[in-house]
Coordinates of C-alpha atoms in Angstrom, one line a residue:
X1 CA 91.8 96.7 106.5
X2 CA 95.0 95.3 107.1
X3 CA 97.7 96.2 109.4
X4 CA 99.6 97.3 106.8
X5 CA 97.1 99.4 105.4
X6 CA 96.1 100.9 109.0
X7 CA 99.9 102.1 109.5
X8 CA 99.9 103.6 105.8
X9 CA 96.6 105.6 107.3
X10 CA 97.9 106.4 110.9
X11 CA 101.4 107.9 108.9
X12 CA 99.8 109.8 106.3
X13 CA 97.8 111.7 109.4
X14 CA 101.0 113.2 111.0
X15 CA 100.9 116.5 111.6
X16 CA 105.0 117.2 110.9
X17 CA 103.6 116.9 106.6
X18 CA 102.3 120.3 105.4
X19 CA 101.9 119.7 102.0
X20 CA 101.4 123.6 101.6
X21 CA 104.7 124.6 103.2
X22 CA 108.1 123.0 104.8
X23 CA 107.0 123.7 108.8
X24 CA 103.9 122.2 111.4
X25 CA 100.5 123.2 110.7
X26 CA 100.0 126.6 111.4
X27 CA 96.4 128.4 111.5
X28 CA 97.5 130.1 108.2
X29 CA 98.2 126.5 106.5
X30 CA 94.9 125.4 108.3
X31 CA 92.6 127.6 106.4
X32 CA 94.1 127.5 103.3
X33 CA 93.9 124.1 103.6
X34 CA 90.0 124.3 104.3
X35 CA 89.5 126.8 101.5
X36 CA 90.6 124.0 99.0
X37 CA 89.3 121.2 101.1
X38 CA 85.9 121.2 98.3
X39 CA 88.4 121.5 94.9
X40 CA 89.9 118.2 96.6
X41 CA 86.5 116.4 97.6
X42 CA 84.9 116.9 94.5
X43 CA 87.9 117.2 92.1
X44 CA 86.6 119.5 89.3
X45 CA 85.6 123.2 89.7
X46 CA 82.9 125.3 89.4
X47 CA 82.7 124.5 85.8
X48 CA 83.2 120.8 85.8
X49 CA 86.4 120.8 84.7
X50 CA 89.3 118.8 86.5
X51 CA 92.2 121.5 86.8
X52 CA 95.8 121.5 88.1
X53 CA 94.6 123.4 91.2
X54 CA 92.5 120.3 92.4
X55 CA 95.3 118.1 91.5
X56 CA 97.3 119.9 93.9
X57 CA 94.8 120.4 96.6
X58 CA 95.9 119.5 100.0
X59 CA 93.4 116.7 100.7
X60 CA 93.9 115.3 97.5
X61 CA 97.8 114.9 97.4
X62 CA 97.3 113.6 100.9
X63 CA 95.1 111.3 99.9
X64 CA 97.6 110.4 96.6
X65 CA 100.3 109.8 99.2
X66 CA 98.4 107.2 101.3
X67 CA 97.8 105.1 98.1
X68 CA 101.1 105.1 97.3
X69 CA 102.5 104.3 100.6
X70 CA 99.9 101.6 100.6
X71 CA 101.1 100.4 97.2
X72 CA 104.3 100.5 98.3
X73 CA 106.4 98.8 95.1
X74 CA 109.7 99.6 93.7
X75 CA 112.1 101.9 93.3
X76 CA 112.4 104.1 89.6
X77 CA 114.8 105.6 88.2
X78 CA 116.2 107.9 90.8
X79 CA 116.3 105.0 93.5
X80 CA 114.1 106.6 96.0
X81 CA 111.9 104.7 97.9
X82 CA 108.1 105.1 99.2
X83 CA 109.8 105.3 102.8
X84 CA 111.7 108.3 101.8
X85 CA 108.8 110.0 99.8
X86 CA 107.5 112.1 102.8
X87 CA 111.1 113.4 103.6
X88 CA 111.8 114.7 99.8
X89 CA 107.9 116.6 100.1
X90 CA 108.7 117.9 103.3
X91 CA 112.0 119.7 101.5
X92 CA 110.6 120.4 98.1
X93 CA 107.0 120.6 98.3
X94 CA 106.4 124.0 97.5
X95 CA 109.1 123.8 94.6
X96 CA 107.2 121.1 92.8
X97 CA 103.7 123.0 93.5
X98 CA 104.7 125.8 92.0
X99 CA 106.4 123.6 88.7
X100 CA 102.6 121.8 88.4
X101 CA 100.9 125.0 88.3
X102 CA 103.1 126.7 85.9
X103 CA 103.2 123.3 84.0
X104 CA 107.0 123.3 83.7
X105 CA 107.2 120.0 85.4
X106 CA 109.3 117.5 83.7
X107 CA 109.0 113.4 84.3
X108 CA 111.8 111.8 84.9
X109 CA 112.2 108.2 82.5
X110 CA 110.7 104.9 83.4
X111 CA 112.6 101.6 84.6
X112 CA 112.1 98.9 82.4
X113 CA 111.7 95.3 84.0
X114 CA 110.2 92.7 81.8
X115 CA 108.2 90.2 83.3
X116 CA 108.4 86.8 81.7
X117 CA 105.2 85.2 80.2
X118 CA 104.2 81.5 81.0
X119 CA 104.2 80.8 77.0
X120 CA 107.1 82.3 76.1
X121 CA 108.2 86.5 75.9
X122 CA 108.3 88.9 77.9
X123 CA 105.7 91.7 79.5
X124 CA 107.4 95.2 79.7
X125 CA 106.4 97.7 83.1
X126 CA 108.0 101.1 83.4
X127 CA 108.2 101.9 86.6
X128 CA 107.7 105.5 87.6
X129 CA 109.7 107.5 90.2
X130 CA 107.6 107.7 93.4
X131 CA 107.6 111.1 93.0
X132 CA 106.2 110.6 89.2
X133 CA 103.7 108.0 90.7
X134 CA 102.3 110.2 93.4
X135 CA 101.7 112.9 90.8
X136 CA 100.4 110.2 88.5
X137 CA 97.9 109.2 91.6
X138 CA 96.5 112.7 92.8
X139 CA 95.9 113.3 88.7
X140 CA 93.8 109.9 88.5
X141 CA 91.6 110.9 91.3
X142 CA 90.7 114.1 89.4
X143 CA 90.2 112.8 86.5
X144 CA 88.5 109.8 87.1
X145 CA 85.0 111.5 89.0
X146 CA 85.1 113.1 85.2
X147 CA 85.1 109.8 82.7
X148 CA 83.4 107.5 85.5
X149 CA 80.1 108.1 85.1
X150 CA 79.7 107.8 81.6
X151 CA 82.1 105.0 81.1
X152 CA 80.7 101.2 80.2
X153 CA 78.5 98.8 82.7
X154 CA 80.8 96.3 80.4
X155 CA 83.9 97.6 81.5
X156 CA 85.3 96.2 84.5
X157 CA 89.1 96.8 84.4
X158 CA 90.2 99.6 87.0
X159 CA 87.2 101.1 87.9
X160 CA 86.0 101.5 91.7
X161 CA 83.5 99.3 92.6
X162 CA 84.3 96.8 90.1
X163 CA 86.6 93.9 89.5
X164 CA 87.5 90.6 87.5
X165 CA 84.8 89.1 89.8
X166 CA 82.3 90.6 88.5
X167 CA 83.4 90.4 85.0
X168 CA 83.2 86.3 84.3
X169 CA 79.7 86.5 86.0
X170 CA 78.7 88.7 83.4
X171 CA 80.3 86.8 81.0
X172 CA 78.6 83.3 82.2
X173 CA 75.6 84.7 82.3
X174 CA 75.7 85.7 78.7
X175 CA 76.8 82.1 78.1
X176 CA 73.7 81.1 80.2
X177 CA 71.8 83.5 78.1
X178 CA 72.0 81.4 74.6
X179 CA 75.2 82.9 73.6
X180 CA 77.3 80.0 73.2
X181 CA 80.0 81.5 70.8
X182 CA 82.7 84.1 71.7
X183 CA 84.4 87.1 70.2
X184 CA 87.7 86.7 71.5
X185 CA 89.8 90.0 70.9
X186 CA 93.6 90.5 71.6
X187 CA 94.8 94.1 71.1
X188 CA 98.7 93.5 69.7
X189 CA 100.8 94.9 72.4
X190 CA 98.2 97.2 73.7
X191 CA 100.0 98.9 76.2
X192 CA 103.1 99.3 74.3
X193 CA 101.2 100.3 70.9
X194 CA 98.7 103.2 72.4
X195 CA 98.7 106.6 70.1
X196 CA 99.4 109.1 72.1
X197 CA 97.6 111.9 69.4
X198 CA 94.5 109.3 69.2
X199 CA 94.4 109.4 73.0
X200 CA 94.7 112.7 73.8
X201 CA 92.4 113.5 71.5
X202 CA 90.1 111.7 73.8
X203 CA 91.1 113.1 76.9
X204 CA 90.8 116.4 75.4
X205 CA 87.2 115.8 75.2
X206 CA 87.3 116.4 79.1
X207 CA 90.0 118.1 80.0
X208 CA 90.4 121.9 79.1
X209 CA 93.4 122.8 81.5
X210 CA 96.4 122.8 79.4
X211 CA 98.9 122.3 81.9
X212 CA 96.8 118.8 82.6
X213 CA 96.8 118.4 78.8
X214 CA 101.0 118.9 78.4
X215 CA 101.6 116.7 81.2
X216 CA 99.6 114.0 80.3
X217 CA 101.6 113.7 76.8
X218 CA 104.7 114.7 78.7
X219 CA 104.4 111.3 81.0
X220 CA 103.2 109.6 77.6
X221 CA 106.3 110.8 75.8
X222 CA 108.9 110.2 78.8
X223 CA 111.7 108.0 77.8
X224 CA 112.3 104.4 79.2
X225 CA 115.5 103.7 81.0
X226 CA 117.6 100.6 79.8
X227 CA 121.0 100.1 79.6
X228 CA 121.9 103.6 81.6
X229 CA 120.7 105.5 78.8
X230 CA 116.7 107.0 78.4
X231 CA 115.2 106.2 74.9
X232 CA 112.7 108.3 73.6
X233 CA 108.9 106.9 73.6
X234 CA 106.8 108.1 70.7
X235 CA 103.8 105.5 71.2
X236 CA 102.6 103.3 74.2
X237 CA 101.2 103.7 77.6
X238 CA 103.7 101.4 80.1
X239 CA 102.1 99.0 82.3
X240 CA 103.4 100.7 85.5
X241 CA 101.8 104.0 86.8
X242 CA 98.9 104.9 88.6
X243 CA 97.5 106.7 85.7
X244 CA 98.2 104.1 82.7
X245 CA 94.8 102.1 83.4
X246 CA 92.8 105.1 83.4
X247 CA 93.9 106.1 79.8
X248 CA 93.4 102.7 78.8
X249 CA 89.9 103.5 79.5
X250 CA 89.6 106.6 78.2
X251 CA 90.9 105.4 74.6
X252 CA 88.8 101.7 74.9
X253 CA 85.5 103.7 76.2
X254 CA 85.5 104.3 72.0
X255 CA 85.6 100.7 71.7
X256 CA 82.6 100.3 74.4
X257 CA 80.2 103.1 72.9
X258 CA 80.2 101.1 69.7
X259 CA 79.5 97.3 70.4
X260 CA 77.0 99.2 72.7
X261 CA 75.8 101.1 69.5
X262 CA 75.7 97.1 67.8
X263 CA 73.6 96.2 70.7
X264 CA 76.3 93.6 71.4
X265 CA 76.5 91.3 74.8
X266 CA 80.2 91.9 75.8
X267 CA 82.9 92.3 78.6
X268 CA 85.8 94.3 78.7
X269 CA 88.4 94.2 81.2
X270 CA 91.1 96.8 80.3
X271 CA 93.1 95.5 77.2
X272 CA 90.6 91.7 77.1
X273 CA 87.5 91.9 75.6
X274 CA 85.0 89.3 74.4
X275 CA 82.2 89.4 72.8
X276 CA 79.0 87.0 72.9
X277 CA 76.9 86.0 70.2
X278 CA 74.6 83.1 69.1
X279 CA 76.4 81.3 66.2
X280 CA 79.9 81.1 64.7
X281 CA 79.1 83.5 61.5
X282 CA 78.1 85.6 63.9
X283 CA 81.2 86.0 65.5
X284 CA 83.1 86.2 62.0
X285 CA 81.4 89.5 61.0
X286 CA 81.6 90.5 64.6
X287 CA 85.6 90.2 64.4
X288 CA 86.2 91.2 60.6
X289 CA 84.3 94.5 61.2
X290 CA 85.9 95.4 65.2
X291 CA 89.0 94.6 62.8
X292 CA 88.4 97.8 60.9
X293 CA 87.1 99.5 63.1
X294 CA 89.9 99.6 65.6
X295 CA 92.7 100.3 62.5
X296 CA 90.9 102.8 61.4
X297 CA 89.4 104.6 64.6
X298 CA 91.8 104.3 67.0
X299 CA 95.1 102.8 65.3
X300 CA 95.1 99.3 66.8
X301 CA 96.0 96.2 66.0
X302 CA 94.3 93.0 66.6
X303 CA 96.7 90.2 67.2
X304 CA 95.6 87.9 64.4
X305 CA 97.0 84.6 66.1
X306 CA 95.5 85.0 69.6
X307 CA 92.1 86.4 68.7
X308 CA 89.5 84.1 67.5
X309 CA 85.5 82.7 67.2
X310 CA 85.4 80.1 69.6
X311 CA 83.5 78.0 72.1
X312 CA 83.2 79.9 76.1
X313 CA 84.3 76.3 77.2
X314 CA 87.7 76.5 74.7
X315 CA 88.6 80.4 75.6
X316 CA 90.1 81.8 79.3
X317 CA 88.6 85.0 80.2
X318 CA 90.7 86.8 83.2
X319 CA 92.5 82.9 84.2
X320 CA 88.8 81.6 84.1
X321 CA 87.3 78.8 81.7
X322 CA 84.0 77.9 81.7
X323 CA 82.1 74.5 81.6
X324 CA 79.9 73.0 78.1
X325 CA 76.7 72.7 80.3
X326 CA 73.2 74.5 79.5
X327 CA 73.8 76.5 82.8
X328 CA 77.6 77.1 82.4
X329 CA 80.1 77.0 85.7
X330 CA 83.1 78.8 86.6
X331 CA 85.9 77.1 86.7
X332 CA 90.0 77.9 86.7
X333 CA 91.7 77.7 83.0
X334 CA 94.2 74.9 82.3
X335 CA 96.5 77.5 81.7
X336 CA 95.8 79.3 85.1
X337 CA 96.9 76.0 87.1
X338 CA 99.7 75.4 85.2
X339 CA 100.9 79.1 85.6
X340 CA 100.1 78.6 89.9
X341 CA 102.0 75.2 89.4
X342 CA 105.0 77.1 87.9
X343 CA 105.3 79.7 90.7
X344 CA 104.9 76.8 93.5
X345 CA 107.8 75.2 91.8
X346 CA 109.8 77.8 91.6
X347 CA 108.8 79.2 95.6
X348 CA 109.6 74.7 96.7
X349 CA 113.4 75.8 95.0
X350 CA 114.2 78.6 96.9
X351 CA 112.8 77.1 100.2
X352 CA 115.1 73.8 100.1
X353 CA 117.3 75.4 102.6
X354 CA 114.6 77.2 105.0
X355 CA 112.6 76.3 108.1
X356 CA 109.4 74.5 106.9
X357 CA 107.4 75.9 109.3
X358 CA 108.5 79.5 108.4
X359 CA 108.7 78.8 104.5
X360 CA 104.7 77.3 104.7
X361 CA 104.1 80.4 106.8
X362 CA 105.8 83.3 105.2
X363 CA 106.5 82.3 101.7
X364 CA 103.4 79.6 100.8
X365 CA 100.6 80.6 102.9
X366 CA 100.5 83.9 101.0
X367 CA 100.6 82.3 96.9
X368 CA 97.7 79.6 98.4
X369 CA 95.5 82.2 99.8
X370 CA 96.1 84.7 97.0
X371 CA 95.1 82.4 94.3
X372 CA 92.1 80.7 96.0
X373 CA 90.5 84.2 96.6
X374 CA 90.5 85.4 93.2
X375 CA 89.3 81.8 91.6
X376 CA 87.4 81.5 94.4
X377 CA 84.5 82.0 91.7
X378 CA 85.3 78.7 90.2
X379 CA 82.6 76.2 91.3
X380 CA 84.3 72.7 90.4
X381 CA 85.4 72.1 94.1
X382 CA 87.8 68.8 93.1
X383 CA 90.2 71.2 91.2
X384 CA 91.1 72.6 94.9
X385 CA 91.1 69.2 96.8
X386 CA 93.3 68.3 93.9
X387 CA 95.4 71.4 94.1
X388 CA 95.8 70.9 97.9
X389 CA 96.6 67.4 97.7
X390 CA 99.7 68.5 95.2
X391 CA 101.1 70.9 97.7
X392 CA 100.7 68.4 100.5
X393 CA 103.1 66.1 98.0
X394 CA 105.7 68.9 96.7
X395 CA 106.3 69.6 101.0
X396 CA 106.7 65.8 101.6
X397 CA 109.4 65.9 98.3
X398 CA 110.6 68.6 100.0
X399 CA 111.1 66.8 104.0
X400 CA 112.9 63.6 101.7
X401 CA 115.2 65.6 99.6
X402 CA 116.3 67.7 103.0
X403 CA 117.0 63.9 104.1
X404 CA 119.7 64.1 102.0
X405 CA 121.5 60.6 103.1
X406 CA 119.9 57.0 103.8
X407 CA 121.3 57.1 107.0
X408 CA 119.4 60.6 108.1
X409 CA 115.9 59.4 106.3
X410 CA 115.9 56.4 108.2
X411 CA 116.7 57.7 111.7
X412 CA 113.9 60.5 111.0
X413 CA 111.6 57.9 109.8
X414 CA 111.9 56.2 113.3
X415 CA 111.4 59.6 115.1
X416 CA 108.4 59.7 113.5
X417 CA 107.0 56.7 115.1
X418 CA 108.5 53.6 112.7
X419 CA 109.9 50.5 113.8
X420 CA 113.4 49.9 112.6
X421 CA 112.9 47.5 109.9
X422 CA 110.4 49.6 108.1
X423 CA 112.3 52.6 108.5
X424 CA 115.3 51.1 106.9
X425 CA 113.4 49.3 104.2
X426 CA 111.7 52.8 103.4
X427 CA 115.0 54.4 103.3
X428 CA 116.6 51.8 101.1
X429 CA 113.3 52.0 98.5
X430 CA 115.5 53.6 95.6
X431 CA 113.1 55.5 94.0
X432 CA 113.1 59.3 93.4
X433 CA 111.9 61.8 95.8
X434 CA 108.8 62.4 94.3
X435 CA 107.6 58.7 94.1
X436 CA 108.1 58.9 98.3
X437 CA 106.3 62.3 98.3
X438 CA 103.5 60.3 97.0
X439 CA 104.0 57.0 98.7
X440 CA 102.4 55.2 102.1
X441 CA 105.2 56.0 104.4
X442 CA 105.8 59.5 103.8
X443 CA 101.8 60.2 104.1
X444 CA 102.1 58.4 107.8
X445 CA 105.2 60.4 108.3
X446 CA 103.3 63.4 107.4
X447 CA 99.4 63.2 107.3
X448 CA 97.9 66.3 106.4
X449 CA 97.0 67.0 109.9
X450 CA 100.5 67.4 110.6
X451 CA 100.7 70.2 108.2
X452 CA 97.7 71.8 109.3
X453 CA 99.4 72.0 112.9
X454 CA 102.2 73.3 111.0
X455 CA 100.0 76.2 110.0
X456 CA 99.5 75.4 106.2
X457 CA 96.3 77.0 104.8
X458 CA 94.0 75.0 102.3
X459 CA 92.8 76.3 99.3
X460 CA 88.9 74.3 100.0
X461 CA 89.2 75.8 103.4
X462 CA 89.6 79.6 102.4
X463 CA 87.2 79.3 99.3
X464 CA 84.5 78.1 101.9
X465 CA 85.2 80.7 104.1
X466 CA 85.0 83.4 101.8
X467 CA 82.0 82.0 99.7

């Protein structure tokens, strides 16, 4: 656990929260609190049915407000902030209780923020209120005990226990298996495309509480902030909320049943799915039937010009690629570098003006060690040298451009150990910054163990440590 995490734990355990009234703990509080400690544990009642009452259990909006602390994230709407979350329940606690139970609760609108894609376009999020997003949470972890056993072992995508990880093993060792075609399957705006009277359909199945039922649609339905102004939603699921992935899985657990049913090999990992199967016309009447199937079932569309029959090696699956070999390897997407490569770029612009030892630190340190754990999978080891050798360059552009003048290069150049004649003569060289990131005198200036002093993490390093 990280510090982070262990001060999110050591907060949510202060006594001055009583999510049950507005004062300390008293003996009354205590045992109410114990009589509904079991509703919270075990989230469903005696009839196996997740109800409003568990959602508001004690234990289990405590628990709710730990993960969002933890999760931190921004602001909605309203403007308040994770920080302030405990004062608002401390003053308004019981009000909102009491709305939950009688379901007269009302969402407030998403924020909008598109996130720009590496090919061109935009992602939309709508980003809950905190309050909204703790609600959201406590009603996940009652109704996810429900679905969770009976869901896919080909789903990976928000589910305890598993992860991406997991995921393209599976899907190299279907490769590995003989199944050297894929199913490749993009859902047209999935997120933004979801029908809400197909999907509560489905969680209907499960869920008999009706206050549970008209909240669900009511956080389905809540309008999306832009411009000042809330628009109405009358389809779609935002990326955003705690309990968005979940009803993803609810509505795709159709999807699973029935390539189970076709006794298909296949992963899913929320809105990405492929399929594996021995020859090419296989995988036509695999994708001209899923086609129909998903119109017609559950009102999706398949995004004609990014789903497709291909080879493992051709196709990403979660940023990962795969190699042509009998016994396939993991290994890091063309696209998946070039997105990392982007975000260094744009993290080397913002730090021209900082302390190099605090921007490698602070800012770099993190991106390097966040992207070498989750490709860490990838067994090609030269596309990290080669990825740590790039960064080792972009800092060594970075040192010459901050030696703005001829003058400045060529008196840090001696600093650094050169005579006089070379400094100047380096200095003098006329070519760009990044032709003396790369050259002989800048890698004497700064060898990589320089950096390393510096405190600059490699991506080989932390892949071995973690394997």
């Amino acid at each position: 656990m990280s510090m982070e995490e262990a001060d999110a734990e050591k907060k949510a355990e202060m006594p001055e929260l009583d999510l049950w009234g507005s004062g300390r703990n008293s003996q009354g509080h205590r045992s109410k609190s114990a009589s509904n400690a079991t509703v919270a544990t075990g989230t469903k009642n005696a009839a196996g049915e997740a109800t409003m009452e568990a959602v508001v259990a004690r234990e289990n909006m405590l628990r709710a407000l730990r993960a969002v602390e933890r999760n931190a994230g921004a602001a909605g709407v309203d403007g308040m902030t994770t920080e302030e979350l405990r004062g608002y329940l401390r003053a308004q606690w019981e009000q909102l209780k009491r709305q939950l139970l009688e379901g007269t609760y009302q969402p407030q609108p998403v924020r909008r923020v598109d996130i720009p894609k590496l090919g061109g376009g935009t992602r939309m999020l709508g980003i809950p209120t905190v309050v909204d997003r703790l609600i959201q949470q406590a009603m996940h972890q009652v109704m996810s005990p429900v679905w969770e056993p009976d869901f896919s072992n080909h789903s990976y995508g928000f589910r305890p226990g598993r992860g991406a990880h997991q995921a393209v093993e599976a899907a190299r060792a279907h490769v590995e298996s003989g199944r050297r075609w894929v199913v490749d399957i993009d859902l047209e705006k999935f997120f933004d495309r979801v029908n809400h009277d197909v999907l509560m359909a489905r969680v209907a199945r499960r869920i008999k509480d009706k206050r549970m039922l008209r909240l669900i649609r009511r956080y389905l339905q809540s309008g999306i902030m832009e411009g000042g102004l809330a628009q109405p939603r009358e389809e779609g699921t935002p990326q955003g909320g705690p309990l968005s992935p979940l009803l993803s899985n609810i509505l795709l657990d159709d999807l699973d049943k029935e390539l189970e049913r076709r006794s298909h090999c296949f992963c899913r990992y929320a809105d990405d799915c492929n399929i594996y199967v021995r020859t090419r016309q296989a995988g036509e009447r695999v994708i001209a039937s899923l086609k129909r199937y998903l119109k017609k079932k559950l009102r999706l569309k398949v995004n004609e010009a990014k789903s497709r029959v291909d080879r493992p090696w051709n196709c990403k699956f979660l940023g990962y690629s795969m190699t042509m070999q009998r016994r396939p390897r993991l290994q890091a997407a063309a696209q998946s570098v070039e997105r990392f490569k982007v975000k260094a770029r744009q993290l080397f612009r913002q730090g021209r003006g900082r302390n190099l030892n605090r921007f490698i630190v602070e800012d770099l340190n993190p991106l390097l060690r966040g992207w070498a754990n989750y490709y860490r999978k990838a067994t090609t080891s030269n596309l990290f040298e080669d990825l740590d050798r790039w960064i080792r360059r972009k800092l060594r552009c970075l040192i010459w451009r901050r030696w703005a003048r001829i003058r400045t290069r060529a008196r840090q150049l001696i600093k650094l150990g050169f005579t006089e004649r070379k400094a100047w003569c380096c200095a003098l060289s006329g070519r760009g910054p990044w032709w003396n990131a790369g050259s002989s005198h800048m890698n004497a200036a700064y060898p990589n163990a320089a950096f390393e002093r510096i405190g600059l993490i490699s991506t080989v390093a932390t892949v071995r440590a973690s394997a």
